[in-house]
């Protein structure tokens, strides 16, 4: 089939590659000026996928997610290694678990979080042993053995199945993998709207057998998306060893610290109900860095090499959504879970696409872009 995709963010890139691998002729349209990383401090909007930490945390994200996010996350944890193995170039990916940490005095937040996760896991049918297998309280000696650089917290939990990937490497590799399968990328192209089989681009209508809307926040007003501001920073910290992502259970902030290759320590992220894409605020910078320093004092001499803000594309219920009509599919609302759930969500969207296509859909006249 001849397929048009609006949006070359995380969803658009993964979808294009999956569809091309199934033998479809795929074209992707995006306002960005190319497949490459955004320039440092770039003022024009770009995909949230570039900014994300790449935490693959189905258990910890049960705090904000529902049972379906959990199921999609677990499925995606299994899918990512299969996907990454087929991409050109190395994409840093690690599944050595993650840690949740709490300071003395923040036990109330920690108790609230662990009780909530336990409740949600039990509601899905997990017994105490199964819950312990995915979220286990560890003592400070075990914490020290796992992560010698961590000092200060009074409580710790290991979430053994969780992982991380390098989002920027994955975005680049997905585009390159798509190109090798014949995906055509049309940059600097703004798609105003979609209707069955048609992308309504600024330069004119483009006809396909089927079109997919993967525009994230750009899908407005056809979908009621909103942007949720997130701010992150990267530290260069040679010699500081961290083997897995960690998150601090804090009464006011959700702070995580994620190691990346090249001695980079990634700290994120604020979550603010605002569509301001402007630079990081002093308050967020202070709070994120103070929280990170409070569990990893060795970061004191780390250098701040990058600060970034972007908007997570969310729907009113903060849950993902797939709409499938003959000739038109929409995938949106990935919010703070895009990397966690994308492979499984796209699997689901493609199953719905296959079913709708097999049920028969009106064909469109193809208008070459
Ligand atoms: C600070 C931050 C931290 C995050 N951390 C994590 C994390 O640790 N783990 C995790 O799982 N998720 C995380 N996320 C969430 C994840 O990045 C998003 O869920 C994901 O990127 C959404 O994918 P998407 O393809 O729907 O949207 P995007 O990645 O935003 O891509 C949308 C694309 O559509 C294009 N577009 C927009 N308008 C148009 C138009 N009119 N025509 C054509 N194209 C258009 C855009 O240019 C863009 O390329 C984080 C996000 C942020 C901001």
mmCIF file of C-alpha atoms and ligand atoms in Angstrom:
data_model
loop_
_atom_site.group_PDB
_atom_site.id
_atom_site.type_symbol
_atom_site.label_atom_id
_atom_site.label_comp_id
_atom_site.label_asym_id
_atom_site.label_seq_id
_atom_site.Cartn_x
_atom_site.Cartn_y
_atom_site.Cartn_z
ATOM 1 C CA UNK A 1 0.000 0.000 0.000
ATOM 2 C CA UNK A 2 1.043 3.593 -0.477
ATOM 3 C CA UNK A 3 1.124 5.131 2.975
ATOM 4 C CA UNK A 4 1.550 8.713 4.156
ATOM 5 C CA UNK A 5 2.580 9.564 7.709
ATOM 6 C CA UNK A 6 2.289 13.041 9.234
ATOM 7 C CA UNK A 7 4.981 13.471 11.886
ATOM 8 C CA UNK A 8 8.540 12.149 12.145
ATOM 9 C CA UNK A 9 8.889 12.065 15.920
ATOM 10 C CA UNK A 10 9.176 8.869 17.911
ATOM 11 C CA UNK A 11 5.851 7.446 16.692
ATOM 12 C CA UNK A 12 6.301 8.509 13.050
ATOM 13 C CA UNK A 13 9.816 7.051 12.783
ATOM 14 C CA UNK A 14 9.004 3.728 14.423
ATOM 15 C CA UNK A 15 5.785 3.413 12.456
ATOM 16 C CA UNK A 16 7.491 4.234 9.134
ATOM 17 C CA UNK A 17 10.137 1.600 9.742
ATOM 18 C CA UNK A 18 7.579 -1.043 10.786
ATOM 19 C CA UNK A 19 5.362 -0.351 7.753
ATOM 20 C CA UNK A 20 8.285 -0.295 5.315
ATOM 21 C CA UNK A 21 9.519 -3.592 6.758
ATOM 22 C CA UNK A 22 6.088 -5.037 5.904
ATOM 23 C CA UNK A 23 6.550 -4.014 2.283
ATOM 24 C CA UNK A 24 4.505 -0.803 2.171
ATOM 25 C CA UNK A 25 5.644 2.282 0.241
ATOM 26 C CA UNK A 26 5.972 4.865 3.001
ATOM 27 C CA UNK A 27 6.343 8.640 2.861
ATOM 28 C CA UNK A 28 6.723 10.790 5.981
ATOM 29 C CA UNK A 29 6.096 14.534 6.304
ATOM 30 C CA UNK A 30 7.397 16.770 9.090
ATOM 31 C CA UNK A 31 8.155 20.495 9.513
ATOM 32 C CA UNK A 32 11.673 19.706 10.861
ATOM 33 C CA UNK A 33 14.527 20.500 8.490
ATOM 34 C CA UNK A 34 15.947 16.974 8.507
ATOM 35 C CA UNK A 35 16.261 13.692 10.376
ATOM 36 C CA UNK A 36 19.147 14.990 12.502
ATOM 37 C CA UNK A 37 19.218 16.087 16.138
ATOM 38 C CA UNK A 38 17.877 19.549 16.952
ATOM 39 C CA UNK A 39 20.569 22.188 17.312
ATOM 40 C CA UNK A 40 21.462 23.162 20.887
ATOM 41 C CA UNK A 41 19.081 25.909 21.963
ATOM 42 C CA UNK A 42 16.940 25.498 18.845
ATOM 43 C CA UNK A 43 13.996 27.880 19.061
ATOM 44 C CA UNK A 44 11.637 26.174 16.587
ATOM 45 C CA UNK A 45 9.555 23.289 17.984
ATOM 46 C CA UNK A 46 10.842 19.751 17.530
ATOM 47 C CA UNK A 47 9.802 16.247 18.568
ATOM 48 C CA UNK A 48 9.541 15.435 22.278
ATOM 49 C CA UNK A 49 11.261 12.187 21.375
ATOM 50 C CA UNK A 50 14.623 14.007 21.175
ATOM 51 C CA UNK A 51 14.355 15.425 24.686
ATOM 52 C CA UNK A 52 13.218 12.326 26.566
ATOM 53 C CA UNK A 53 15.353 10.507 29.097
ATOM 54 C CA UNK A 54 14.439 7.115 27.674
ATOM 55 C CA UNK A 55 13.469 5.543 30.977
ATOM 56 C CA UNK A 56 11.681 2.240 30.340
ATOM 57 C CA UNK A 57 9.938 2.005 33.699
ATOM 58 C CA UNK A 58 6.590 0.205 33.605
ATOM 59 C CA UNK A 59 6.474 -0.364 37.365
ATOM 60 C CA UNK A 60 7.489 3.105 38.560
ATOM 61 C CA UNK A 61 5.285 4.743 35.918
ATOM 62 C CA UNK A 62 2.268 2.970 37.399
ATOM 63 C CA UNK A 63 2.221 6.019 39.642
ATOM 64 C CA UNK A 64 0.756 8.051 36.768
ATOM 65 C CA UNK A 65 -0.169 5.310 34.290
ATOM 66 C CA UNK A 66 -2.952 2.760 34.257
ATOM 67 C CA UNK A 67 -2.970 -1.040 33.841
ATOM 68 C CA UNK A 68 -2.828 -0.716 30.061
ATOM 69 C CA UNK A 69 0.293 1.487 30.157
ATOM 70 C CA UNK A 70 1.829 -1.188 32.382
ATOM 71 C CA UNK A 71 0.931 -3.958 29.918
ATOM 72 C CA UNK A 72 2.160 -1.913 26.930
ATOM 73 C CA UNK A 73 5.347 -1.123 28.848
ATOM 74 C CA UNK A 74 6.045 -4.756 29.694
ATOM 75 C CA UNK A 75 5.452 -5.797 26.088
ATOM 76 C CA UNK A 76 7.678 -2.975 24.830
ATOM 77 C CA UNK A 77 10.477 -3.964 27.214
ATOM 78 C CA UNK A 78 10.543 -7.284 25.353
ATOM 79 C CA UNK A 79 10.154 -5.649 21.915
ATOM 80 C CA UNK A 80 12.872 -2.962 22.161
ATOM 81 C CA UNK A 81 15.843 -5.369 22.033
ATOM 82 C CA UNK A 82 14.326 -6.995 18.927
ATOM 83 C CA UNK A 83 13.772 -3.592 17.291
ATOM 84 C CA UNK A 84 17.196 -2.219 18.213
ATOM 85 C CA UNK A 85 18.940 -5.341 16.923
ATOM 86 C CA UNK A 86 17.607 -4.527 13.450
ATOM 87 C CA UNK A 87 18.655 -0.868 13.405
ATOM 88 C CA UNK A 88 21.895 0.377 11.868
ATOM 89 C CA UNK A 89 24.424 1.791 14.301
ATOM 90 C CA UNK A 90 24.627 1.209 18.011
ATOM 91 C CA UNK A 91 21.824 2.420 20.238
ATOM 92 C CA UNK A 92 22.716 2.385 23.924
ATOM 93 C CA UNK A 93 20.170 0.182 25.711
ATOM 94 C CA UNK A 94 20.427 -1.386 29.113
ATOM 95 C CA UNK A 95 18.060 -3.436 31.232
ATOM 96 C CA UNK A 96 19.718 -3.711 34.619
ATOM 97 C CA UNK A 97 16.785 -2.457 36.628
ATOM 98 C CA UNK A 98 16.177 0.938 38.163
ATOM 99 C CA UNK A 99 16.202 2.257 41.714
ATOM 100 C CA UNK A 100 13.748 4.294 43.750
ATOM 101 C CA UNK A 101 15.323 6.206 46.619
ATOM 102 C CA UNK A 102 13.990 8.253 49.531
ATOM 103 C CA UNK A 103 15.706 10.485 52.049
ATOM 104 C CA UNK A 104 15.029 10.423 55.769
ATOM 105 C CA UNK A 105 12.123 12.807 56.266
ATOM 106 C CA UNK A 106 10.571 11.864 52.913
ATOM 107 C CA UNK A 107 9.296 8.503 54.139
ATOM 108 C CA UNK A 108 5.705 9.700 53.725
ATOM 109 C CA UNK A 109 6.205 10.210 49.971
ATOM 110 C CA UNK A 110 7.984 6.889 49.699
ATOM 111 C CA UNK A 111 5.239 5.057 51.567
ATOM 112 C CA UNK A 112 2.561 6.681 49.418
ATOM 113 C CA UNK A 113 4.418 5.688 46.228
ATOM 114 C CA UNK A 114 5.159 2.087 47.206
ATOM 115 C CA UNK A 115 1.627 1.557 48.552
ATOM 116 C CA UNK A 116 0.169 2.926 45.331
ATOM 117 C CA UNK A 117 2.364 0.686 43.160
ATOM 118 C CA UNK A 118 1.610 -2.326 45.371
ATOM 119 C CA UNK A 119 -2.108 -1.619 45.151
ATOM 120 C CA UNK A 120 -2.044 -1.284 41.365
ATOM 121 C CA UNK A 121 0.064 -4.427 40.919
ATOM 122 C CA UNK A 122 -2.208 -6.407 43.281
ATOM 123 C CA UNK A 123 -5.288 -5.177 41.424
ATOM 124 C CA UNK A 124 -3.814 -6.737 38.294
ATOM 125 C CA UNK A 125 -3.596 -10.074 40.100
ATOM 126 C CA UNK A 126 0.030 -10.022 41.331
ATOM 127 C CA UNK A 127 0.532 -11.732 44.706
ATOM 128 C CA UNK A 128 3.140 -10.621 47.257
ATOM 129 C CA UNK A 129 5.843 -12.792 45.675
ATOM 130 C CA UNK A 130 5.157 -11.440 42.186
ATOM 131 C CA UNK A 131 5.199 -7.870 43.495
ATOM 132 C CA UNK A 132 8.497 -8.520 45.236
ATOM 133 C CA UNK A 133 9.913 -9.771 41.930
ATOM 134 C CA UNK A 134 9.260 -6.410 40.243
ATOM 135 C CA UNK A 135 9.787 -4.036 43.214
ATOM 136 C CA UNK A 136 11.986 -5.167 46.088
ATOM 137 C CA UNK A 137 13.034 -3.156 49.117
ATOM 138 C CA UNK A 138 16.804 -3.391 49.498
ATOM 139 C CA UNK A 139 18.982 -2.439 52.444
ATOM 140 C CA UNK A 140 21.684 0.211 52.307
ATOM 141 C CA UNK A 141 24.476 -2.388 52.067
ATOM 142 C CA UNK A 142 22.918 -3.824 48.902
ATOM 143 C CA UNK A 143 22.369 -0.310 47.554
ATOM 144 C CA UNK A 144 26.053 0.489 48.146
ATOM 145 C CA UNK A 145 27.086 -2.720 46.397
ATOM 146 C CA UNK A 146 24.910 -1.879 43.384
ATOM 147 C CA UNK A 147 25.712 1.852 43.200
ATOM 148 C CA UNK A 148 28.715 2.982 45.258
ATOM 149 C CA UNK A 149 28.249 6.607 44.131
ATOM 150 C CA UNK A 150 24.869 6.922 45.853
ATOM 151 C CA UNK A 151 24.984 8.379 49.352
ATOM 152 C CA UNK A 152 22.359 9.848 51.592
ATOM 153 C CA UNK A 153 19.054 8.072 51.036
ATOM 154 C CA UNK A 154 17.601 6.133 53.927
ATOM 155 C CA UNK A 155 15.371 3.822 51.872
ATOM 156 C CA UNK A 156 15.798 2.098 48.501
ATOM 157 C CA UNK A 157 13.874 -0.208 46.208
ATOM 158 C CA UNK A 158 15.215 -2.156 43.230
ATOM 159 C CA UNK A 159 12.920 -2.579 40.228
ATOM 160 C CA UNK A 160 14.881 -5.347 38.510
ATOM 161 C CA UNK A 161 13.105 -5.534 35.132
ATOM 162 C CA UNK A 162 13.321 -1.874 34.177
ATOM 163 C CA UNK A 163 15.613 -0.397 31.557
ATOM 164 C CA UNK A 164 16.689 2.613 29.543
ATOM 165 C CA UNK A 165 17.675 3.517 26.014
ATOM 166 C CA UNK A 166 19.446 6.443 24.384
ATOM 167 C CA UNK A 167 16.615 8.339 22.766
ATOM 168 C CA UNK A 168 18.697 10.510 20.433
ATOM 169 C CA UNK A 169 20.620 7.534 19.091
ATOM 170 C CA UNK A 170 17.350 5.657 18.614
ATOM 171 C CA UNK A 171 15.692 8.563 16.740
ATOM 172 C CA UNK A 172 18.644 8.721 14.325
ATOM 173 C CA UNK A 173 18.845 4.951 13.874
ATOM 174 C CA UNK A 174 15.103 4.639 13.198
ATOM 175 C CA UNK A 175 15.283 7.260 10.437
ATOM 176 C CA UNK A 176 18.303 5.596 8.870
ATOM 177 C CA UNK A 177 16.680 2.145 9.093
ATOM 178 C CA UNK A 178 13.553 3.522 7.431
ATOM 179 C CA UNK A 179 15.596 5.107 4.623
ATOM 180 C CA UNK A 180 17.335 1.798 3.956
ATOM 181 C CA UNK A 181 13.903 0.206 3.496
ATOM 182 C CA UNK A 182 12.878 2.925 1.034
ATOM 183 C CA UNK A 183 10.999 5.334 3.323
ATOM 184 C CA UNK A 184 10.856 8.778 1.716
ATOM 185 C CA UNK A 185 11.198 11.667 4.145
ATOM 186 C CA UNK A 186 9.710 15.044 3.222
ATOM 187 C CA UNK A 187 11.157 17.657 5.564
ATOM 188 C CA UNK A 188 9.980 21.229 6.069
ATOM 189 C CA UNK A 189 6.455 20.067 5.285
ATOM 190 C CA UNK A 190 3.626 21.057 7.554
ATOM 191 C CA UNK A 191 0.524 18.839 7.428
ATOM 192 C CA UNK A 192 -2.475 20.993 8.313
ATOM 193 C CA UNK A 193 -5.050 18.199 8.583
ATOM 194 C CA UNK A 194 -5.745 14.600 7.599
ATOM 195 C CA UNK A 195 -8.785 12.937 6.088
ATOM 196 C CA UNK A 196 -9.122 9.322 4.886
ATOM 197 C CA UNK A 197 -6.342 8.730 2.339
ATOM 198 C CA UNK A 198 -5.336 12.404 2.188
ATOM 199 C CA UNK A 199 -2.696 14.549 3.877
ATOM 200 C CA UNK A 200 -3.678 18.190 3.609
ATOM 201 C CA UNK A 201 -0.233 19.776 3.460
ATOM 202 C CA UNK A 202 0.518 23.494 3.199
ATOM 203 C CA UNK A 203 1.593 22.995 -0.436
ATOM 204 C CA UNK A 204 -1.566 21.073 -1.440
ATOM 205 C CA UNK A 205 -3.382 17.789 -0.885
ATOM 206 C CA UNK A 206 -1.438 14.513 -1.073
ATOM 207 C CA UNK A 207 -3.266 11.263 -1.798
ATOM 208 C CA UNK A 208 -2.428 7.819 -0.383
ATOM 209 C CA UNK A 209 -4.094 4.477 0.177
ATOM 210 C CA UNK A 210 -3.885 5.117 3.912
ATOM 211 C CA UNK A 211 -2.622 7.948 6.094
ATOM 212 C CA UNK A 212 -1.388 7.979 9.710
ATOM 213 C CA UNK A 213 -1.455 10.957 12.037
ATOM 214 C CA UNK A 214 1.636 10.855 14.271
ATOM 215 C CA UNK A 215 1.927 14.617 14.835
ATOM 216 C CA UNK A 216 1.906 14.522 18.630
ATOM 217 C CA UNK A 217 1.028 17.998 19.859
ATOM 218 C CA UNK A 218 0.675 19.137 16.224
ATOM 219 C CA UNK A 219 -2.530 17.073 15.812
ATOM 220 C CA UNK A 220 -4.566 19.926 17.248
ATOM 221 C CA UNK A 221 -7.414 20.812 16.629
ATOM 222 C CA UNK A 222 -8.359 17.399 15.215
ATOM 223 C CA UNK A 223 -7.415 15.878 18.579
ATOM 224 C CA UNK A 224 -7.602 17.717 21.917
ATOM 225 C CA UNK A 225 -3.876 17.470 22.587
ATOM 226 C CA UNK A 226 -2.057 19.676 25.072
ATOM 227 C CA UNK A 227 1.630 20.123 25.795
ATOM 228 C CA UNK A 228 3.058 19.377 29.237
ATOM 229 C CA UNK A 229 6.356 21.153 29.751
ATOM 230 C CA UNK A 230 9.366 19.094 30.789
ATOM 231 C CA UNK A 231 12.864 20.418 31.538
ATOM 232 C CA UNK A 232 16.017 18.319 31.588
ATOM 233 C CA UNK A 233 19.741 18.872 31.896
ATOM 234 C CA UNK A 234 22.839 16.912 31.070
ATOM 235 C CA UNK A 235 25.934 16.837 33.253
ATOM 236 C CA UNK A 236 29.391 15.785 32.149
ATOM 237 C CA UNK A 237 30.685 13.785 35.087
ATOM 238 C CA UNK A 238 33.870 11.858 34.254
ATOM 239 C CA UNK A 239 34.629 9.188 36.809
ATOM 240 C CA UNK A 240 31.152 9.128 38.353
ATOM 241 C CA UNK A 241 29.790 5.613 37.939
ATOM 242 C CA UNK A 242 26.060 4.975 37.837
ATOM 243 C CA UNK A 243 24.873 1.631 36.495
ATOM 244 C CA UNK A 244 21.134 2.162 36.253
ATOM 245 C CA UNK A 245 18.527 4.954 36.299
ATOM 246 C CA UNK A 246 17.285 6.109 39.650
ATOM 247 C CA UNK A 247 14.389 8.207 40.820
ATOM 248 C CA UNK A 248 14.034 10.138 43.984
ATOM 249 C CA UNK A 249 10.759 9.821 45.911
ATOM 250 C CA UNK A 250 10.283 13.380 46.986
ATOM 251 C CA UNK A 251 7.273 15.245 48.344
ATOM 252 C CA UNK A 252 7.425 17.939 45.658
ATOM 253 C CA UNK A 253 9.369 16.691 42.631
ATOM 254 C CA UNK A 254 9.651 13.650 40.440
ATOM 255 C CA UNK A 255 13.376 13.653 39.780
ATOM 256 C CA UNK A 256 15.273 10.954 37.939
ATOM 257 C CA UNK A 257 18.945 10.541 37.166
ATOM 258 C CA UNK A 258 19.890 8.519 34.120
ATOM 259 C CA UNK A 259 23.421 7.514 33.125
ATOM 260 C CA UNK A 260 24.359 7.804 29.456
ATOM 261 C CA UNK A 261 27.517 6.866 27.582
ATOM 262 C CA UNK A 262 30.294 9.463 27.365
ATOM 263 C CA UNK A 263 30.241 10.240 31.122
ATOM 264 C CA UNK A 264 26.888 11.994 30.735
ATOM 265 C CA UNK A 265 24.422 12.034 33.594
ATOM 266 C CA UNK A 266 20.942 13.043 32.497
ATOM 267 C CA UNK A 267 18.709 14.729 35.083
ATOM 268 C CA UNK A 268 14.990 15.207 34.579
ATOM 269 C CA UNK A 269 12.344 16.229 34.586
ATOM 270 C CA UNK A 270 9.930 18.903 35.591
ATOM 271 C CA UNK A 271 6.276 18.356 34.710
ATOM 272 C CA UNK A 272 4.474 21.657 34.349
ATOM 273 C CA UNK A 273 1.027 22.387 32.903
ATOM 274 C CA UNK A 274 2.311 24.950 30.459
ATOM 275 C CA UNK A 275 3.059 25.103 26.743
ATOM 276 C CA UNK A 276 5.990 27.446 27.260
ATOM 277 C CA UNK A 277 8.942 26.039 25.312
ATOM 278 C CA UNK A 278 11.292 28.679 26.658
ATOM 279 C CA UNK A 279 14.566 27.888 28.419
ATOM 280 C CA UNK A 280 14.675 26.125 31.787
ATOM 281 C CA UNK A 281 13.638 28.219 34.767
ATOM 282 C CA UNK A 282 15.976 28.933 37.638
ATOM 283 C CA UNK A 283 13.598 27.126 39.994
ATOM 284 C CA UNK A 284 13.588 23.913 37.944
ATOM 285 C CA UNK A 285 17.360 24.018 37.508
ATOM 286 C CA UNK A 286 17.937 24.514 41.233
ATOM 287 C CA UNK A 287 15.461 21.840 42.263
ATOM 288 C CA UNK A 288 16.621 19.207 39.775
ATOM 289 C CA UNK A 289 20.296 19.751 40.518
ATOM 290 C CA UNK A 290 19.824 19.940 44.291
ATOM 291 C CA UNK A 291 17.882 16.679 44.236
ATOM 292 C CA UNK A 292 20.541 14.955 42.128
ATOM 293 C CA UNK A 293 23.372 16.249 44.309
ATOM 294 C CA UNK A 294 21.537 15.088 47.432
ATOM 295 C CA UNK A 295 21.864 11.433 46.390
ATOM 296 C CA UNK A 296 25.099 11.660 44.377
ATOM 297 C CA UNK A 297 27.439 14.130 46.129
ATOM 298 C CA UNK A 298 30.174 13.191 43.628
ATOM 299 C CA UNK A 299 28.231 15.213 41.035
ATOM 300 C CA UNK A 300 29.369 18.422 42.765
ATOM 301 C CA UNK A 301 32.157 19.014 40.230
ATOM 302 C CA UNK A 302 30.167 17.806 37.205
ATOM 303 C CA UNK A 303 29.804 20.335 34.389
ATOM 304 C CA UNK A 304 26.397 21.416 33.103
ATOM 305 C CA UNK A 305 26.683 20.841 29.379
ATOM 306 C CA UNK A 306 23.094 21.011 28.193
ATOM 307 C CA UNK A 307 19.695 22.300 29.299
ATOM 308 C CA UNK A 308 16.542 21.661 27.345
ATOM 309 C CA UNK A 309 12.780 22.127 27.540
ATOM 310 C CA UNK A 310 10.087 20.472 25.463
ATOM 311 C CA UNK A 311 6.410 19.565 25.545
ATOM 312 C CA UNK A 312 5.010 16.079 26.103
ATOM 313 C CA UNK A 313 1.988 15.498 23.854
ATOM 314 C CA UNK A 314 -0.929 14.561 26.111
ATOM 315 C CA UNK A 315 -4.668 14.012 25.724
ATOM 316 C CA UNK A 316 -7.093 15.145 28.463
ATOM 317 C CA UNK A 317 -6.911 11.794 30.326
ATOM 318 C CA UNK A 318 -3.097 11.537 29.883
ATOM 319 C CA UNK A 319 -3.605 8.144 28.206
ATOM 320 C CA UNK A 320 -2.588 7.024 24.717
ATOM 321 C CA UNK A 321 -5.168 6.656 22.006
ATOM 322 C CA UNK A 322 -5.411 4.845 18.685
ATOM 323 C CA UNK A 323 -8.228 5.750 16.276
ATOM 324 C CA UNK A 324 -8.664 3.622 13.161
ATOM 325 C CA UNK A 325 -11.076 4.525 10.391
ATOM 326 C CA UNK A 326 -10.892 3.299 6.812
ATOM 327 C CA UNK A 327 -7.975 5.134 5.213
ATOM 328 C CA UNK A 328 -6.935 7.018 8.365
ATOM 329 C CA UNK A 329 -5.287 6.035 11.653
ATOM 330 C CA UNK A 330 -4.281 8.325 14.491
ATOM 331 C CA UNK A 331 -1.814 7.510 17.269
ATOM 332 C CA UNK A 332 -1.427 10.088 20.001
ATOM 333 C CA UNK A 333 -1.416 10.903 23.720
ATOM 334 C CA UNK A 334 1.880 9.194 24.522
ATOM 335 C CA UNK A 335 2.462 11.869 27.192
ATOM 336 C CA UNK A 336 5.377 10.887 29.496
ATOM 337 C CA UNK A 337 5.362 7.249 28.351
ATOM 338 C CA UNK A 338 6.268 7.362 24.673
ATOM 339 C CA UNK A 339 9.522 5.420 24.774
ATOM 340 C CA UNK A 340 8.094 3.080 27.369
ATOM 341 C CA UNK A 341 5.114 2.020 25.266
ATOM 342 C CA UNK A 342 5.761 2.885 21.589
ATOM 343 C CA UNK A 343 6.685 -0.563 20.204
ATOM 344 C CA UNK A 344 3.630 -2.241 21.725
ATOM 345 C CA UNK A 345 1.316 0.674 20.950
ATOM 346 C CA UNK A 346 2.382 0.620 17.305
ATOM 347 C CA UNK A 347 1.937 -3.157 17.208
ATOM 348 C CA UNK A 348 -1.624 -2.574 18.392
ATOM 349 C CA UNK A 349 -2.218 0.237 15.887
ATOM 350 C CA UNK A 350 -0.953 -1.938 13.039
ATOM 351 C CA UNK A 351 -3.202 -4.825 14.070
ATOM 352 C CA UNK A 352 -6.166 -2.434 13.916
ATOM 353 C CA UNK A 353 -4.919 -1.118 10.554
ATOM 354 C CA UNK A 354 -4.644 -4.678 9.177
ATOM 355 C CA UNK A 355 -8.139 -5.538 10.391
ATOM 356 C CA UNK A 356 -9.695 -2.366 8.958
ATOM 357 C CA UNK A 357 -7.871 -2.794 5.658
ATOM 358 C CA UNK A 358 -8.942 -6.432 5.370
ATOM 359 C CA UNK A 359 -12.516 -5.373 6.054
ATOM 360 C CA UNK A 360 -12.206 -3.229 2.917
ATOM 361 C CA UNK A 361 -11.786 0.479 2.623
ATOM 362 C CA UNK A 362 -12.523 2.862 -0.203
ATOM 363 C CA UNK A 363 -9.431 3.402 -2.365
ATOM 364 C CA UNK A 364 -8.181 6.908 -3.019
ATOM 365 C CA UNK A 365 -6.794 8.456 -6.154
ATOM 366 C CA UNK A 366 -3.097 8.848 -5.622
ATOM 367 C CA UNK A 367 -1.817 12.360 -6.055
ATOM 368 C CA UNK A 368 1.974 12.315 -6.175
ATOM 369 C CA UNK A 369 3.496 14.676 -3.615
HETATM 370 C C1 LIG B 1 11.341 16.144 29.184
HETATM 371 C C2 LIG B 1 10.772 14.862 28.659
HETATM 372 C C3 LIG B 1 11.187 13.658 29.217
HETATM 373 C C4 LIG B 1 10.633 12.462 28.768
HETATM 374 N N1 LIG B 1 11.101 11.282 29.281
HETATM 375 C C5 LIG B 1 10.558 10.112 28.876
HETATM 376 C C6 LIG B 1 11.034 8.885 29.378
HETATM 377 O O1 LIG B 1 11.998 8.845 30.175
HETATM 378 N N2 LIG B 1 10.424 7.728 28.979
HETATM 379 C C7 LIG B 1 9.383 7.743 28.101
HETATM 380 O O2 LIG B 1 8.845 6.675 27.807
HETATM 381 N N3 LIG B 1 8.940 8.893 27.557
HETATM 382 C C8 LIG B 1 9.484 10.070 27.929
HETATM 383 N N4 LIG B 1 9.051 11.249 27.397
HETATM 384 C C9 LIG B 1 7.854 11.227 26.517
HETATM 385 C C10 LIG B 1 8.163 10.929 25.042
HETATM 386 O O3 LIG B 1 9.224 11.719 24.576
HETATM 387 C C11 LIG B 1 6.886 11.233 24.244
HETATM 388 O O4 LIG B 1 5.820 10.468 24.770
HETATM 389 C C12 LIG B 1 7.062 10.876 22.769
HETATM 390 O O5 LIG B 1 8.127 11.595 22.206
HETATM 391 C C13 LIG B 1 5.776 11.166 21.991
HETATM 392 O O6 LIG B 1 5.984 10.709 20.667
HETATM 393 P P1 LIG B 1 5.178 11.327 19.431
HETATM 394 O O7 LIG B 1 5.801 10.773 18.209
HETATM 395 O O8 LIG B 1 3.713 11.173 19.672
HETATM 396 O O9 LIG B 1 5.465 12.902 19.547
HETATM 397 P P2 LIG B 1 6.827 13.667 19.215
HETATM 398 O O10 LIG B 1 8.003 12.841 19.576
HETATM 399 O O11 LIG B 1 6.690 15.018 19.837
HETATM 400 O O12 LIG B 1 6.796 13.826 17.618
HETATM 401 C C14 LIG B 1 5.792 14.546 16.955
HETATM 402 C C15 LIG B 1 6.321 14.904 15.570
HETATM 403 O O13 LIG B 1 5.246 15.461 14.804
HETATM 404 C C16 LIG B 1 5.763 16.557 14.079
HETATM 405 N N5 LIG B 1 4.678 17.477 13.736
HETATM 406 C C17 LIG B 1 4.068 18.372 14.553
HETATM 407 N N6 LIG B 1 3.164 19.066 13.860
HETATM 408 C C18 LIG B 1 3.192 18.607 12.586
HETATM 409 C C19 LIG B 1 2.488 18.929 11.407
HETATM 410 N N7 LIG B 1 1.565 19.892 11.401
HETATM 411 N N8 LIG B 1 2.755 18.235 10.271
HETATM 412 C C20 LIG B 1 3.683 17.246 10.265
HETATM 413 N N9 LIG B 1 4.401 16.894 11.366
HETATM 414 C C21 LIG B 1 4.145 17.572 12.512
HETATM 415 C C22 LIG B 1 6.789 17.174 14.997
HETATM 416 O O14 LIG B 1 7.723 18.005 14.268
HETATM 417 C C23 LIG B 1 7.440 15.940 15.583
HETATM 418 O O15 LIG B 1 8.530 15.520 14.780
HETATM 419 C C24 LIG B 1 9.617 12.467 27.766
HETATM 420 C C25 LIG B 1 9.235 13.676 27.179
HETATM 421 C C26 LIG B 1 9.812 14.859 27.619
HETATM 422 C C27 LIG B 1 9.413 16.164 26.960
#
